Each structure stands twice: as structure tokens, then as C-alpha cells.
XYZ file of C-alpha atoms in Angstrom:
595
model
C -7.583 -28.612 23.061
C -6.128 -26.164 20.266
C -5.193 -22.935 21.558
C -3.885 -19.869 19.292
C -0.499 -20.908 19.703
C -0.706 -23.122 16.500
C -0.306 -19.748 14.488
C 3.331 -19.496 15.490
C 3.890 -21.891 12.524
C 4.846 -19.434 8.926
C 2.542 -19.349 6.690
C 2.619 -22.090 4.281
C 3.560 -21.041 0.511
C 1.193 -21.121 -2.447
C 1.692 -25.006 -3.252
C 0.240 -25.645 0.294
C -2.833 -23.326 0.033
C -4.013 -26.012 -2.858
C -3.557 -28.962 0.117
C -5.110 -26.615 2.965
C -8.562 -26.149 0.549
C -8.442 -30.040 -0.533
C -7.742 -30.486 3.398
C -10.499 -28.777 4.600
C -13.033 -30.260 2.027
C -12.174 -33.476 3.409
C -12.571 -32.230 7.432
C -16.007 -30.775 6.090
C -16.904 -34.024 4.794
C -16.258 -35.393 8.332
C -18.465 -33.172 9.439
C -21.443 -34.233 7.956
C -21.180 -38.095 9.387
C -20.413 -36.406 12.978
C -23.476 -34.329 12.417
C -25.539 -37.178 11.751
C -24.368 -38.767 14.461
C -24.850 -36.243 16.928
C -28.394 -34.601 15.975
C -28.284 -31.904 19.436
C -25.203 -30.054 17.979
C -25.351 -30.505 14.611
C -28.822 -29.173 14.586
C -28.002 -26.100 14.935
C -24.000 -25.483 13.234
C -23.872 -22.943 10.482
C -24.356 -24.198 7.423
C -21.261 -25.635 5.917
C -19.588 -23.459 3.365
C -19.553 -25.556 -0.794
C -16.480 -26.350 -2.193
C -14.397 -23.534 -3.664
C -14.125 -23.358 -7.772
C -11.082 -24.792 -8.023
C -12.194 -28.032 -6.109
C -14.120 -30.796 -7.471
C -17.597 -30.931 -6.699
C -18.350 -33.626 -3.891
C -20.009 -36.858 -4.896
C -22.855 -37.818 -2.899
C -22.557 -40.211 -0.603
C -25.987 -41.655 -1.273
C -28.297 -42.556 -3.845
C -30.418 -40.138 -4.329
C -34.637 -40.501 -4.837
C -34.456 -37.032 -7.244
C -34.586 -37.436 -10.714
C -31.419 -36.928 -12.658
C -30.777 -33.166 -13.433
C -30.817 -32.496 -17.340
C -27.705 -32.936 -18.896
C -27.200 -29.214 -20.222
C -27.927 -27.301 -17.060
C -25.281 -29.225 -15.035
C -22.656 -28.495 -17.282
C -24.414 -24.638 -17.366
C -23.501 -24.723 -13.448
C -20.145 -26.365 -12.908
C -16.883 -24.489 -12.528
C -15.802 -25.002 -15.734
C -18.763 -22.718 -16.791
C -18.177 -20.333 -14.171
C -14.752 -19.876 -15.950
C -16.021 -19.548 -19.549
C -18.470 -16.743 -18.034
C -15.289 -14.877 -16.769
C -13.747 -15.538 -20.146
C -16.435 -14.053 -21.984
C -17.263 -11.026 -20.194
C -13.218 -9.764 -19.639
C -13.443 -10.503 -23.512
C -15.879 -7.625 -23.864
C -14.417 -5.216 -21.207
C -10.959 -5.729 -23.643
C -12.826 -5.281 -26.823
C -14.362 -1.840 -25.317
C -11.531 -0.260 -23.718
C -8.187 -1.188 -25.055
C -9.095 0.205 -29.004
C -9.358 3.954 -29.394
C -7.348 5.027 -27.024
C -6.087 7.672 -28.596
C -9.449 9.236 -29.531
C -8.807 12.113 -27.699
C -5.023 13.111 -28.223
C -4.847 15.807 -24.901
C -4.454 15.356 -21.371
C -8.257 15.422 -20.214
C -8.745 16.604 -16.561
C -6.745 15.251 -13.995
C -4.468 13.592 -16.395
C -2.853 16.886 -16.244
C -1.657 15.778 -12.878
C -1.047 12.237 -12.895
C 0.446 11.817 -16.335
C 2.974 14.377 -16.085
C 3.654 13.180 -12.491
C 4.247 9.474 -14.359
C 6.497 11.105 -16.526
C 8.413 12.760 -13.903
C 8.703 9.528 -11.804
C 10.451 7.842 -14.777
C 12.542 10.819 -15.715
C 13.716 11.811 -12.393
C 12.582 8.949 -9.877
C 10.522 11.428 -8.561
C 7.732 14.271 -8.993
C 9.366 17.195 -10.115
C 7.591 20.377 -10.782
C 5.990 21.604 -14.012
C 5.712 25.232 -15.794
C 2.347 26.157 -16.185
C 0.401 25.611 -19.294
C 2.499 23.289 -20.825
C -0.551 20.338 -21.347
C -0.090 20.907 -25.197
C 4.025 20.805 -25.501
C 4.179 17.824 -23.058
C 1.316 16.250 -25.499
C 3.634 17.378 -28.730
C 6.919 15.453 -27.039
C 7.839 18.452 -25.236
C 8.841 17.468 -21.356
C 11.627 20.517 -21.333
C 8.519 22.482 -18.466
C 9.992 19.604 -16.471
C 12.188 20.584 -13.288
C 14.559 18.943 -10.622
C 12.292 20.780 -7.900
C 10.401 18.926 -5.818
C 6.863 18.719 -6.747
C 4.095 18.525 -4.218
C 2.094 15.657 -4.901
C -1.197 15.347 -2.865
C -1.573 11.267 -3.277
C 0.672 8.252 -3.055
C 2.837 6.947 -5.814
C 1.633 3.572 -6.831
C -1.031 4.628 -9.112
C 1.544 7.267 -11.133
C 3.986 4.147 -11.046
C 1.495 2.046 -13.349
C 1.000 4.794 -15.681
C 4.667 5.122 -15.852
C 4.888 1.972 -16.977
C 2.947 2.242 -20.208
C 5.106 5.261 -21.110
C 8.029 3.131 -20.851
C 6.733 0.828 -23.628
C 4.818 3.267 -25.499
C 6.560 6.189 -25.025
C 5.898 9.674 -23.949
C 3.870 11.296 -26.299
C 1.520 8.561 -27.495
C -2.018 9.191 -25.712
C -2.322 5.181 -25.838
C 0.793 5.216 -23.195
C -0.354 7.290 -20.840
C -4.273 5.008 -21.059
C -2.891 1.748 -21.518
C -2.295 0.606 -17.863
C -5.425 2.237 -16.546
C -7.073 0.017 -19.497
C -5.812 -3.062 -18.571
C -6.325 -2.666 -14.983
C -10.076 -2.069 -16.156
C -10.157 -5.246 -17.838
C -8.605 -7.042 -14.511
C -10.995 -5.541 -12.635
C -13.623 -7.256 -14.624
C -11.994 -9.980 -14.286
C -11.696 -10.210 -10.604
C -15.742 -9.053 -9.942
C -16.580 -12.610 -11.931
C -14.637 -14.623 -9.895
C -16.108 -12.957 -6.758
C -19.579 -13.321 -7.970
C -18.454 -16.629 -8.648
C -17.319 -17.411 -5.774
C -20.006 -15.983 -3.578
C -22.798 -17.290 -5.708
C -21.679 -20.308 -7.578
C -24.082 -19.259 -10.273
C -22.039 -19.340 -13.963
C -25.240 -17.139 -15.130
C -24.907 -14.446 -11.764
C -21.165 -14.388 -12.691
C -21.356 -13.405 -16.434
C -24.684 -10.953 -15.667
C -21.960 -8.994 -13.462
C -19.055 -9.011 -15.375
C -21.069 -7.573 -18.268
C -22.521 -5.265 -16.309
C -19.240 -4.167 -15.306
C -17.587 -3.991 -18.828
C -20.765 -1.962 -20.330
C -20.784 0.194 -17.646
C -20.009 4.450 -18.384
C -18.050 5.198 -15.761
C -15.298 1.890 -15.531
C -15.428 2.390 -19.232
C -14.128 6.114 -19.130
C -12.067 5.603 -15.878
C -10.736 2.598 -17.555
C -9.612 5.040 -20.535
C -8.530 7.705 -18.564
C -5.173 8.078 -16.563
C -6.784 8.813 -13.318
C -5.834 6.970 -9.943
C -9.397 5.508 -9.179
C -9.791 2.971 -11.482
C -6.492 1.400 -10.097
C -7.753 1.800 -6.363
C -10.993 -0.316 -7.358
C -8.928 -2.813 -8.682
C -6.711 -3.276 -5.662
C -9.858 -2.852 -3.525
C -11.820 -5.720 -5.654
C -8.857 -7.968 -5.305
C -8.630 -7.391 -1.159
C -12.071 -8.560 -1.286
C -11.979 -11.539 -3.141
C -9.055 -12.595 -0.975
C -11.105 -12.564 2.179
C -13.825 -14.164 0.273
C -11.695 -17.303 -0.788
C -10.442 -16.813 3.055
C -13.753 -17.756 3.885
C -13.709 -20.733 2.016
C -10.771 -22.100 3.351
C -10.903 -21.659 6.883
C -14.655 -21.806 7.956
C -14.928 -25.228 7.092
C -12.362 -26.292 8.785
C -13.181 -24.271 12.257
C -16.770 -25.939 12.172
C -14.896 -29.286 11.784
C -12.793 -28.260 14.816
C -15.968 -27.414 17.215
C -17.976 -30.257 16.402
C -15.009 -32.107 17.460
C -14.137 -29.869 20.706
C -15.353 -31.388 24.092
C -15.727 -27.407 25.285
C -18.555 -27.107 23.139
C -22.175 -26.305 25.128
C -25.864 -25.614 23.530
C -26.028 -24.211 20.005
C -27.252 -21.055 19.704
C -29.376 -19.713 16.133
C -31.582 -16.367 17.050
C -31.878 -13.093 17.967
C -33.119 -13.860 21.640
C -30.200 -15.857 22.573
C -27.834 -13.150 21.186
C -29.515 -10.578 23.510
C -29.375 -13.086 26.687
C -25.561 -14.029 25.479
C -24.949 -9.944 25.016
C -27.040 -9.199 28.528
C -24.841 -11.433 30.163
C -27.725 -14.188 31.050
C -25.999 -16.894 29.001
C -23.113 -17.468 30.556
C -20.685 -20.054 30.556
C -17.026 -21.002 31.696
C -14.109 -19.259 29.756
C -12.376 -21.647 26.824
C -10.268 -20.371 24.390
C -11.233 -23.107 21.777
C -9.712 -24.341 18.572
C -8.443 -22.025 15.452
C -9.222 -21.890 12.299
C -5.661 -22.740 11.049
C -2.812 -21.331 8.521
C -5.177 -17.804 6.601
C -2.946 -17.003 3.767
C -5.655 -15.510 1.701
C -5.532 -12.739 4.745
C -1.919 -11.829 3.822
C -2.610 -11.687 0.339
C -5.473 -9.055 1.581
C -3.105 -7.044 3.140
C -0.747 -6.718 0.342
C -4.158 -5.906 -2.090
C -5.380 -3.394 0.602
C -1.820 -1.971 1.141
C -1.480 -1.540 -2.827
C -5.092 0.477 -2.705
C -4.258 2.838 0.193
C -1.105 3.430 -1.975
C -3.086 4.726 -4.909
C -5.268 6.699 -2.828
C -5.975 6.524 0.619
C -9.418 5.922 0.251
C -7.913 2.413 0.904
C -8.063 2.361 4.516
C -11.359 1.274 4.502
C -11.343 -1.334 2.633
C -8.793 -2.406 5.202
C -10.575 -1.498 8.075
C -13.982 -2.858 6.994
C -13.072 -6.210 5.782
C -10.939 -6.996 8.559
C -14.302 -6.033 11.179
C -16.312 -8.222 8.355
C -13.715 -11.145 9.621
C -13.747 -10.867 12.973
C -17.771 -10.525 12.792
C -17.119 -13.970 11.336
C -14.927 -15.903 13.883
C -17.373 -14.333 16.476
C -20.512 -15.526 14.520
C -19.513 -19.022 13.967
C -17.978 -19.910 17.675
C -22.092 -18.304 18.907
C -23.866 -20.425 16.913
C -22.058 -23.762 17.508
C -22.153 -22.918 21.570
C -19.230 -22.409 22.088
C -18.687 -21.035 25.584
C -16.963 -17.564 25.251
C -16.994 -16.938 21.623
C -15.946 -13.213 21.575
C -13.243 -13.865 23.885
C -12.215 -17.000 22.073
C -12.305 -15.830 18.572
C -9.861 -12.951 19.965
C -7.758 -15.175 21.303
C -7.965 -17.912 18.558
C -7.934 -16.000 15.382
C -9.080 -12.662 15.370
C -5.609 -11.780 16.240
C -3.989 -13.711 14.094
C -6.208 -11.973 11.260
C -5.004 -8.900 12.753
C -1.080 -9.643 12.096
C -1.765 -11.005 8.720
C -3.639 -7.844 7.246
C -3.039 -4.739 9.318
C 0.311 -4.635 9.761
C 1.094 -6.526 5.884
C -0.995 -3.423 4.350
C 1.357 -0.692 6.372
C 4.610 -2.285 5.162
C 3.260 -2.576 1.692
C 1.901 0.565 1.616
C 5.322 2.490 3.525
C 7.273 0.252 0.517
C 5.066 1.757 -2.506
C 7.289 5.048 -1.343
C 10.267 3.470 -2.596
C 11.713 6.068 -4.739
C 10.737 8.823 -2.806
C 13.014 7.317 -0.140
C 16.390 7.257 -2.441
C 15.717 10.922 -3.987
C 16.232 13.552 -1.174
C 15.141 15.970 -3.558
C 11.986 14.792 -3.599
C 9.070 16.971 -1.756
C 9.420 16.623 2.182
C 13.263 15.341 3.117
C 14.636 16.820 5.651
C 11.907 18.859 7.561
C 12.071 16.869 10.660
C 16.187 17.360 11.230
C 16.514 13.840 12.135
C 18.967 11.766 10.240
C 19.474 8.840 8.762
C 16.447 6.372 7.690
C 14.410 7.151 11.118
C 14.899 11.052 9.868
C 12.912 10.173 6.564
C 10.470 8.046 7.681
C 9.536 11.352 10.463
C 9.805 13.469 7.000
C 7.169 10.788 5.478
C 5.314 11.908 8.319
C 4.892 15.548 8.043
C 4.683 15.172 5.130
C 1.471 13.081 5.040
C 0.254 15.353 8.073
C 0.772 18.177 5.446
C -1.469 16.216 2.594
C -4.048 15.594 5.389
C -4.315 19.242 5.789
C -4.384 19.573 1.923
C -7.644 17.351 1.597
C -9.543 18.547 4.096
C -9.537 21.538 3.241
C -10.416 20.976 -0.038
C -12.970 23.469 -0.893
C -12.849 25.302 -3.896
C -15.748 25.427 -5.906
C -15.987 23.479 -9.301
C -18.598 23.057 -11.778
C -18.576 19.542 -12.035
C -17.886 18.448 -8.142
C -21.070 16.265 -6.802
C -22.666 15.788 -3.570
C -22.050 12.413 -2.691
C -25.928 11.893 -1.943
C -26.976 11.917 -5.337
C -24.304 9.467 -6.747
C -26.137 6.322 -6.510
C -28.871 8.044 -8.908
C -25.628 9.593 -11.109
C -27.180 13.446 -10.913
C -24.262 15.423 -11.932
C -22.473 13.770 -14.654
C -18.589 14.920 -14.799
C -17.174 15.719 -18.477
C -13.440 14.914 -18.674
C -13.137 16.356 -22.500
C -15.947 18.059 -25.151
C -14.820 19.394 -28.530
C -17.162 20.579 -31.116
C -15.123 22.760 -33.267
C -14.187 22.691 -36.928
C -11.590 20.215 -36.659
C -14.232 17.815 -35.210
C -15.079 15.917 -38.662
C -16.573 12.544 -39.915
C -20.015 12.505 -38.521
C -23.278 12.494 -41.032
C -24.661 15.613 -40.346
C -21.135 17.777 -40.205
C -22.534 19.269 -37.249
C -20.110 16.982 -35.029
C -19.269 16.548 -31.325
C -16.687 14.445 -29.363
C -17.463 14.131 -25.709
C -15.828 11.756 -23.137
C -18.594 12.073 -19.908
C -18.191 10.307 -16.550
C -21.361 8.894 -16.464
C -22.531 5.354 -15.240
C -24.900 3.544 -17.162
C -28.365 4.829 -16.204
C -29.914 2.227 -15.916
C -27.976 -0.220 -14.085
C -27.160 2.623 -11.552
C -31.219 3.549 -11.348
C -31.730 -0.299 -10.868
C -29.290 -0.285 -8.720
C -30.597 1.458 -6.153
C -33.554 -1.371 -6.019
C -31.300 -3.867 -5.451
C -29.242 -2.113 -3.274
C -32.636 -1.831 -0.889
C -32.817 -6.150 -1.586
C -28.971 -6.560 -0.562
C -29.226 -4.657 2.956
C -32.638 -6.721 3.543
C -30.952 -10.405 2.807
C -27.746 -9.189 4.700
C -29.308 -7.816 7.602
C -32.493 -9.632 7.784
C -31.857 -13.446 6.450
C -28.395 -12.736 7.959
C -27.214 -13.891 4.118
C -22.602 -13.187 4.339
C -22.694 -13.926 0.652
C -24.945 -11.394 -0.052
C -23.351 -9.374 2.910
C -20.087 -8.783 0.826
C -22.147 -6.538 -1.740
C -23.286 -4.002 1.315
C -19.864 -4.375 2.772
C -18.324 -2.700 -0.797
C -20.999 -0.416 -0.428
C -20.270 0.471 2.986
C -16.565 -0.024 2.954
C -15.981 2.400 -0.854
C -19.293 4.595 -0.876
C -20.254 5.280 2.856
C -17.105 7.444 4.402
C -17.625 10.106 1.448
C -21.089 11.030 3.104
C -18.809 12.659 5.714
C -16.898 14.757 3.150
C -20.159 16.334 0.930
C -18.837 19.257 2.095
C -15.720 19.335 -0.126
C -14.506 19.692 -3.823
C -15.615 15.670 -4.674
C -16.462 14.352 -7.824
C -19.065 11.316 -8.751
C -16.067 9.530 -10.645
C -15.168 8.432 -7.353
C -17.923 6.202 -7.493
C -15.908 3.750 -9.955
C -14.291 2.391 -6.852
C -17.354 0.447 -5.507
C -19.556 0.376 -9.353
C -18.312 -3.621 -9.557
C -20.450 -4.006 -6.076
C -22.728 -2.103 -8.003
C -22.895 -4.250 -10.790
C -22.561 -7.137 -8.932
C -25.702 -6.097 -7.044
C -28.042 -6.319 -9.835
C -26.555 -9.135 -11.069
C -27.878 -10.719 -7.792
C -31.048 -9.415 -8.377
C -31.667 -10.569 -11.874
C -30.530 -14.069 -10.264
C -33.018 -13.654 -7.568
C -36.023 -12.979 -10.090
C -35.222 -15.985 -11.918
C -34.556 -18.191 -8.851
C -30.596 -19.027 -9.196
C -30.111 -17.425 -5.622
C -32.571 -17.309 -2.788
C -32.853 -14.054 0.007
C -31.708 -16.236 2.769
C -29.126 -17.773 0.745
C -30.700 -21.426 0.645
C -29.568 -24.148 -2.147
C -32.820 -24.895 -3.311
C -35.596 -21.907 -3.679
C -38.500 -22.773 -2.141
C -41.581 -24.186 -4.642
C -43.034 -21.766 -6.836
C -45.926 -21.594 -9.633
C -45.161 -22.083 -13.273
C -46.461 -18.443 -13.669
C -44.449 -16.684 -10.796
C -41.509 -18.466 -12.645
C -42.207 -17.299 -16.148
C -43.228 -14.105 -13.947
C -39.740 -14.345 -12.787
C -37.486 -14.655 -15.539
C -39.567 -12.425 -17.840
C -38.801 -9.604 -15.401
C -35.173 -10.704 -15.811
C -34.633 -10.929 -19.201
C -36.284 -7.438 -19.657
C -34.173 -5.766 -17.006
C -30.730 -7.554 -18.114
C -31.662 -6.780 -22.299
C -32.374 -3.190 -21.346
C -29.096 -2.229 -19.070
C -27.054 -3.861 -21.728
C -28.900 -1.752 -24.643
C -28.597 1.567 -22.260
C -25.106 0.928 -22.535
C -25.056 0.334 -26.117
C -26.904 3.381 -26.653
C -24.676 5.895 -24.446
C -21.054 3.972 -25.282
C -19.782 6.458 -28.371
C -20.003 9.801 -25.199
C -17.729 6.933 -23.024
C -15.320 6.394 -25.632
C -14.999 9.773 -27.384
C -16.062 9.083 -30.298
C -16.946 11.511 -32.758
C -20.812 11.749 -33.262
C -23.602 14.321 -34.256
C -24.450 16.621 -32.229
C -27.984 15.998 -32.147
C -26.964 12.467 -31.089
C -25.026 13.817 -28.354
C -27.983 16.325 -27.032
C -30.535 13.777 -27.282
C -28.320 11.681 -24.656
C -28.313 14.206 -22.058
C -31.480 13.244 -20.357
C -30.494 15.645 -17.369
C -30.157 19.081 -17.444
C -27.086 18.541 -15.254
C -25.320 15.619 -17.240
C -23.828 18.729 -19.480
């Protein structure tokens, strides 16, 4: 019998990961002939999870009676596809936010903050403080408002570290340095959405859809172009994600293989009315630990991507919190519905501990480490208030001084013209504009009337569509009981949900860039639903349908993808700043409170 002390072995290093998933294809494989063999249990196993993207796809061990798929849509549905979909939409993203960066040559909104904090890191290895008013000097090369003083920065360093870093290579004064690593994390984000959707969907089609969606959309496209910390916490938070997802992969597989080989095994269980009598205590049966699911490296690297996003903001959290409940929901799940005796107590025991070491206490460490420099300046803001010396005397200081940041957003509370209830964000009500200028200077539009605008707006459309779908994800996740499709409500509830709490305080709808790729990816999903490349219940094969309902189908698609896409064309020059007429710009602002 396997017990949970098999995860007293290190985890194995990247090289191994590659044998683990080839591994566990082949124990899945198994599987199948013990499941034939053994019609009582196999019956009822979950289903067993397809072969990651980076394996090859399983030959059949059969002939089969159906016809031969046409040539064109099997190469349309391979991996190979799936990675020339990625290709092409974090082609676009690059094409729309890396040129014209320097469209608008001022700090707009909270760059004030975060740029000259990036600054300040690389001057001083720290944040120092800043005369007032001095946005147009530091713009002109002018960083003498700079002092050794401790600042009082209200958000971890890691975000203000990236920015940094395109200052170093672009320099100080060059609006494209202070953009540049907020662009390309855009990009990356892009990026890592299509090989999630990917991933979760194995649909080349569902994966390009999204990462289009993504790159056209208003408000990655101005957080993407704007040195502000929540573009870079939706990247890290994307990437945590994606990790557990390929987690998933790896090690469910191979814990099915495990119980269909355990002698502890009893009755299967599939149902609501034997989760009540299991719950109820009326199903009971003698205490086994059980077999684990193995070596989860994927839930390190979560930890280190969920670390990294509390360390931007610490929004972060729950991303960490959620997708580690998401896992053990998981280990619980499968051990029910294969019978096993005990499976909340044995997925504790077996794994969900385990899971616990890899992520929780990963993401601290990463996160205490993203305060680096803060630790080897004493001048910075915070040393020395807790009289303690040495290192245990800073990381107390670290302390209060988060304690004193805690205080700091909560009471957050001063009104602002642009903050947002976070009710109305899904339907993108109040619009936030991060720069308008329609002066004299403004030139080179046809009318000579001209405006530049840069407005924190998502895509109408897609976010209006959204809200549809959004209604279609909770009902496949919490009705068919679909964990593909459950990873879209879990981004929802994991990035969108906790800011219903704070509606109360100064908050701003650009917050909502941290979960728009689950919002893109949800529509996505949608548009593959309508023309049957994904089923509710997450099926294979979508059951029969007339020719009309599939014309039906994809006609509803192809008019719903064609006009997010042009809604996006249509509003892009107010996301980029460029410089247009102002009746142009007035006849975008379809909301009184977009302005």
C-alpha cells in the first residue's frame, strides 16, 4: 500500500517532469486494459484526463469502424496547431502594444507613483521620497526632487523592480522605458491565457478565439501601456494558474492508475445522493490512507508564480488561497468517486499536504525574498521600529510595517471621480481616463479639432458578452460538474470576487485587468460551445445535432467573434493615445460616465 511517506523524496528537476508526464501517459494507458477488465470499478472512475500538449497523441489500440477524419481538420486540432494559434495571437498583442509607446510623453495617473518609485529603486536601492510637483522635471531628465529619505510605499516591490528594469536599458527620461516592461509582460500574458485555453480545452480554434480576445481587449491594452502594477499581478496570477492546470495533467492520471490498482478500494461512487449519505455519515467504511499522486512540481512552480503576484500587489493571496482549495477539492473528488474508503481523510494524508508544503509556504519565501533590497538599505521606510536587532529585528520591522500598509488600505476612502463600484465592473460602467489632452499642441487630425485620450476601458462588447458566458461557465462548473470549465469561475472567483467586500473604498475598474484573460477566455468557450468544439459537460464528442442547429450554431459564432474583434478595432486609437478628432472621440463615449 502507498502511504504519504513517498513525498519525502525532493522534487525531481525539470528534465524529470518530461519522464513523470511520458510516465503517467503510459500508467493511464494501463488503465484502460484494467478497466476493461474489471467493468464494477471501472464503471464508474473519473474520466481519464488526455494527454498534455507536449505529448504525442495516443494511437488507438484498435481499428476503428469510424470513417477516417478529413485530412485538414486533424492537422486544425493537433498540438502543433494549438502552438501556431499561440503564435499568432501574442503576434498581435506585440504588434498593438509595444509601438507608440511614447504617445503620451507624461507620467499618466499612477505612474506618478510607480515610475518615480522605479527610479528611486535603481538610484538608491530603495524608495526615497519625492518633492511635490515635480511629474514634468522628472519627465524632462530632472530626478534632482529625489531624496535619501525613506519613502512610504503602500505596495510591494516586485512590480517597481520590472519597471526599473526598462529604465536601465532605456533610460530615465524616455516614456518607452518606463512602458516597456509593463508591455511585454502584456504580451506574456497573452501568451500564457493560450496555452491555458489550450490546455484546458485542446481546441487550436478556443485557444486563438482567447488570445485575440485578450490582445484586442481596452483595458490589457492600456494597462499593458501603462506603468501600473496590475498588469504584472495578472501575469503572475495567469501563470500560477496554468501551473496547477498542467499539475492536473500530470498527477491525476497517475492517482486513478494507483486506485484501480489499490486492493483498499470499495464501491464507486458518481452522484449527488451518495455524496449526501458519504457527508451524513451513512456511507461509511474502514479508514485507509491510500496511494499518492506522486512527485507535483508544477505545485512549486505555483508557489513561486503566486508568491511573485502577492509581491506586486497583495491581491495575490487569493490566487494562492483559491487554487490551492481548487486542489484539494480535487484529491478529495477523485479518491469519492473511485470508492475509496475515507477519501477526505486520505487525500489529507496522501497529498493534500504535500500540496500544502509545495505552494503555501514556496509563495511566503518568494514573496519575503521580493523585499530584497529593502532588507540591505536601513534607510529604507520601516527599520528599526521594533528595537530588535539583527535579521529577526527586520523581519519584526517588515512586520509593522505591513501592519501599517494594512491600516493604509483599509482605510482608503477618499473620494475620486473616477473610483468604481466593483458591482458594475463586469458591465464596464465607469470608464477610468489615465490621460486627455485637447489643446493647441494636439495636432495632425483631419478636422484640426483634435483629441488624445488614453481611457481604461474594456472592450464593450466582449465584457457585455461576457457576462452571458459568465452565467454558461458557473452552470457547466457547478451543474455538469465540468473542472475544465471550472478554472474560468475559479479566476473569476479567485481575482474579481474579494473586491465585492471593499465597494466601500477608493477602487478603480482597472483592477479588473487582473482576471479580463478569464474573461476573455470565457467567451472564447462560448463561441466554442455554439459551434460544438466543447460540450457543457465537458464530453469528447457533442451529442448529434441537426444540420440547421449547426449552421444555427456557428452562424451565431462567427457573428459574435467578427463583432468583438471590430468593437475593438473601432475603440483601439482612445487605448493607445492616439491623436484623433474630436468628434471621433465623442461619438465613442456611448456612456455618459465613460468621460
Amino acid at each position: 500500500m502507498d502511504t504519504a511517506n513517498a513525498h519525502n523524496d525532493t522534487i525531481d528537476e525539470t528534465a524529470d517532469l518530461l519522464e513523470q508526464e511520458a510516465a503517467s501517459e503510459e500508467i493511464a494507458s494501463d488503465l484502460l486494459e484494467q478497466e476493461a477488465a474489471s467493468e464494477e470499478i471501472a464503471s464508474d472512475l473519473p474520466e481519464r484526463e488526455p494527454a498534455t500538449d507536449d505529448e504525442a497523441p495516443e494511437q488507438p489500440a484498435k481499428a476503428s469502424s469510424t470513417p477516417p477524419t478529413d485530412g485538414w481538420a486533424q492537422r486544425l486540432s493537433t498540438p502543433a496547431a494549438g502552438w501556431v494559434a499561440t503564435a499568432i495571437a501574442t503576434l498581435v498583442a506585440a504588434l498593438i502594444r509595444l509601438p507608440g509607446l511614447g504617445n503620451v510623453r507624461t507620467l499618466i495617473f499612477d505612474e506618478t507613483y510607480y515610475v518615480k518609485d522605479a527610479w528611486s529603486l535603481l538610484a538608491l536601492g530603495y524608495e526615497g521620497t519625492w518633492a511635490k510637483d515635480v511629474d514634468t522635471a522628472f519627465a524632462n531628465g530632472d530626478t534632482s526632487g529625489l531624496s535619501a529619505v525613506g519613502g512610504y510605499p503602500v505596495h510591494p516591490p516586485t512590480g517597481k523592480w520590472l519597471i526599473a528594469m526598462g529604465m536601465k536599458f532605456f533610460g530615465q527620461s524616455d516614456p518607452v522605458g518606463w512602458r516597456i516592461a509593463a508591455a511585454i509582460c502584456g504580451v506574456i500574458t497573452v501568451f500564457l491565457l493560450c496555452r491555458l485555453a489550450q490546455n484546458l480545452f485542446r481546441s487550436p480554434a478556443i485557444t486563438l478565439l482567447a488570445g485575440l480576445f485578450l490582445a484586442t481587449d481596452g483595458m490589457a491594452i492600456v494597462m499593458s501601456r501603462t506603468s501600473i502594477l496590475d498588469g504584472f499581478l495578472a501575469m503572475f496570477a495567469l501563470a500560477a494558474f496554468l501551473c496547477v492546470v498542467k499539475d492536473q495533467h500530470m498527477a491525476q492520471p497517475a492517482l486513478i492508475a494507483k486506485l484501480a490498482a489499490w486492493d483498499g478500494l470499495g464501491e464507486p461512487r458518481q452522484g449527488w445522493r451518495p455524496a449526501w449519505e458519504h457527508l451524513t455519515l451513512r456511507d461509511r467504511r474502514p479508514f485507509a490512507i491510500g496511494p499518492n499522486a506522486g512527485n507535483r512540481p508544477w505545485l512549486f512552480a505555483a508557489g513561486i508564480c503566486t508568491g511573485l503576484a502577492c509581491s506586486v500587489k497583495w491581491s495575490g493571496i487569493y490566487v494562492l488561497a483559491f487554487l490551492g482549495l481548487f486542489v484539494a477539492l480535487r484529491e478529495v473528488t477523485c479518491r469519492w468517486r473511485a470508492g475509496h474508503p475515507t477519501p477526505i481523510r486520505g487525500a489529507l494524508l496522501a497529498d493534500v499536504w504535500w500540496a500544502f508544503v509545495l505552494m503555501v509556504p514556496t509563495a511566503i519565501l518568494t514573496y519575503v525574498a521580493s523585499w530584497f533590497s529593502w532588507f540591505t538599505h536601513s534607510s529604507a521606510h520601516g527599520h528599526g521600529r521594533s528595537g530588535i536587532a539583527g535579521f529577526a529585528g527586520q523581519l519584526a520591522d517588515l512586520w509593522l510595517y505591513h501592519k501599517e500598509m494594512w491600516t493604509f488600505h483599509n482605510g482608503l476612502n477618499t473620494p475620486h471621480k473616477y473610483q468604481s463600484n466593483p458591482f458594475t465592473w463586469l458591465a464596464q460602467v465607469r470608464a477610468t481616463s489615465f490621460y486627455w489632452n485637447n489643446g493647441e499642441a494636439v495636432m495632425g487630425c483631419r478636422s484640426g479639432k483634435c483629441a488624445s485620450d488614453v481611457v481604461a476601458l474594456g472592450n464593450p462588447l466582449l465584457w457585455w458578452v461576457g457576462i452571458g458566458a459568465l452565467l454558461l461557465v458557473l452552470v457547466a462548473t457547478f451543474y455538469y460538474r465540468n473542472w475544465r470549465v471550472g478554472i474560468i469561475a475559479l479566476g473569476y472567483i479567485a481575482l474579481y470576487v474579494p473586491w465585492l467586500a471593499y465597494a466601500h473604498r477608493t477602487i478603480f475598474i482597472f483592477y479588473t485587468v487582473a482576471f479580463a484573460p478569464f474573461v476573455a477566455l470565457a467567451v472564447a468557450w462560448m463561441v466554442g460551445l455554439l459551434a460544438g468544439w466543447v460540450t457543457m459537460d465537458g464530453s469528447p464528442t457533442p451529442a448529434p445535432a441537426s444540420r440547421r442547429t449547426q449552421v444555427t450554431g456557428w452562424a451565431t459564432a462567427t457573428l459574435v467573434t467578427i463583432a468583438i474583434l471590430g468593437c475593438a478595432i473601432y475603440f483601439m486609437p482612445l487605448w493607445r493615445g492616439d491623436v484623433v478628432d474630436y468628434d471621433f472621440w465623442r461619438a465613442h463615449m456611448w456612456l455618459q460616465s465613460w468621460i
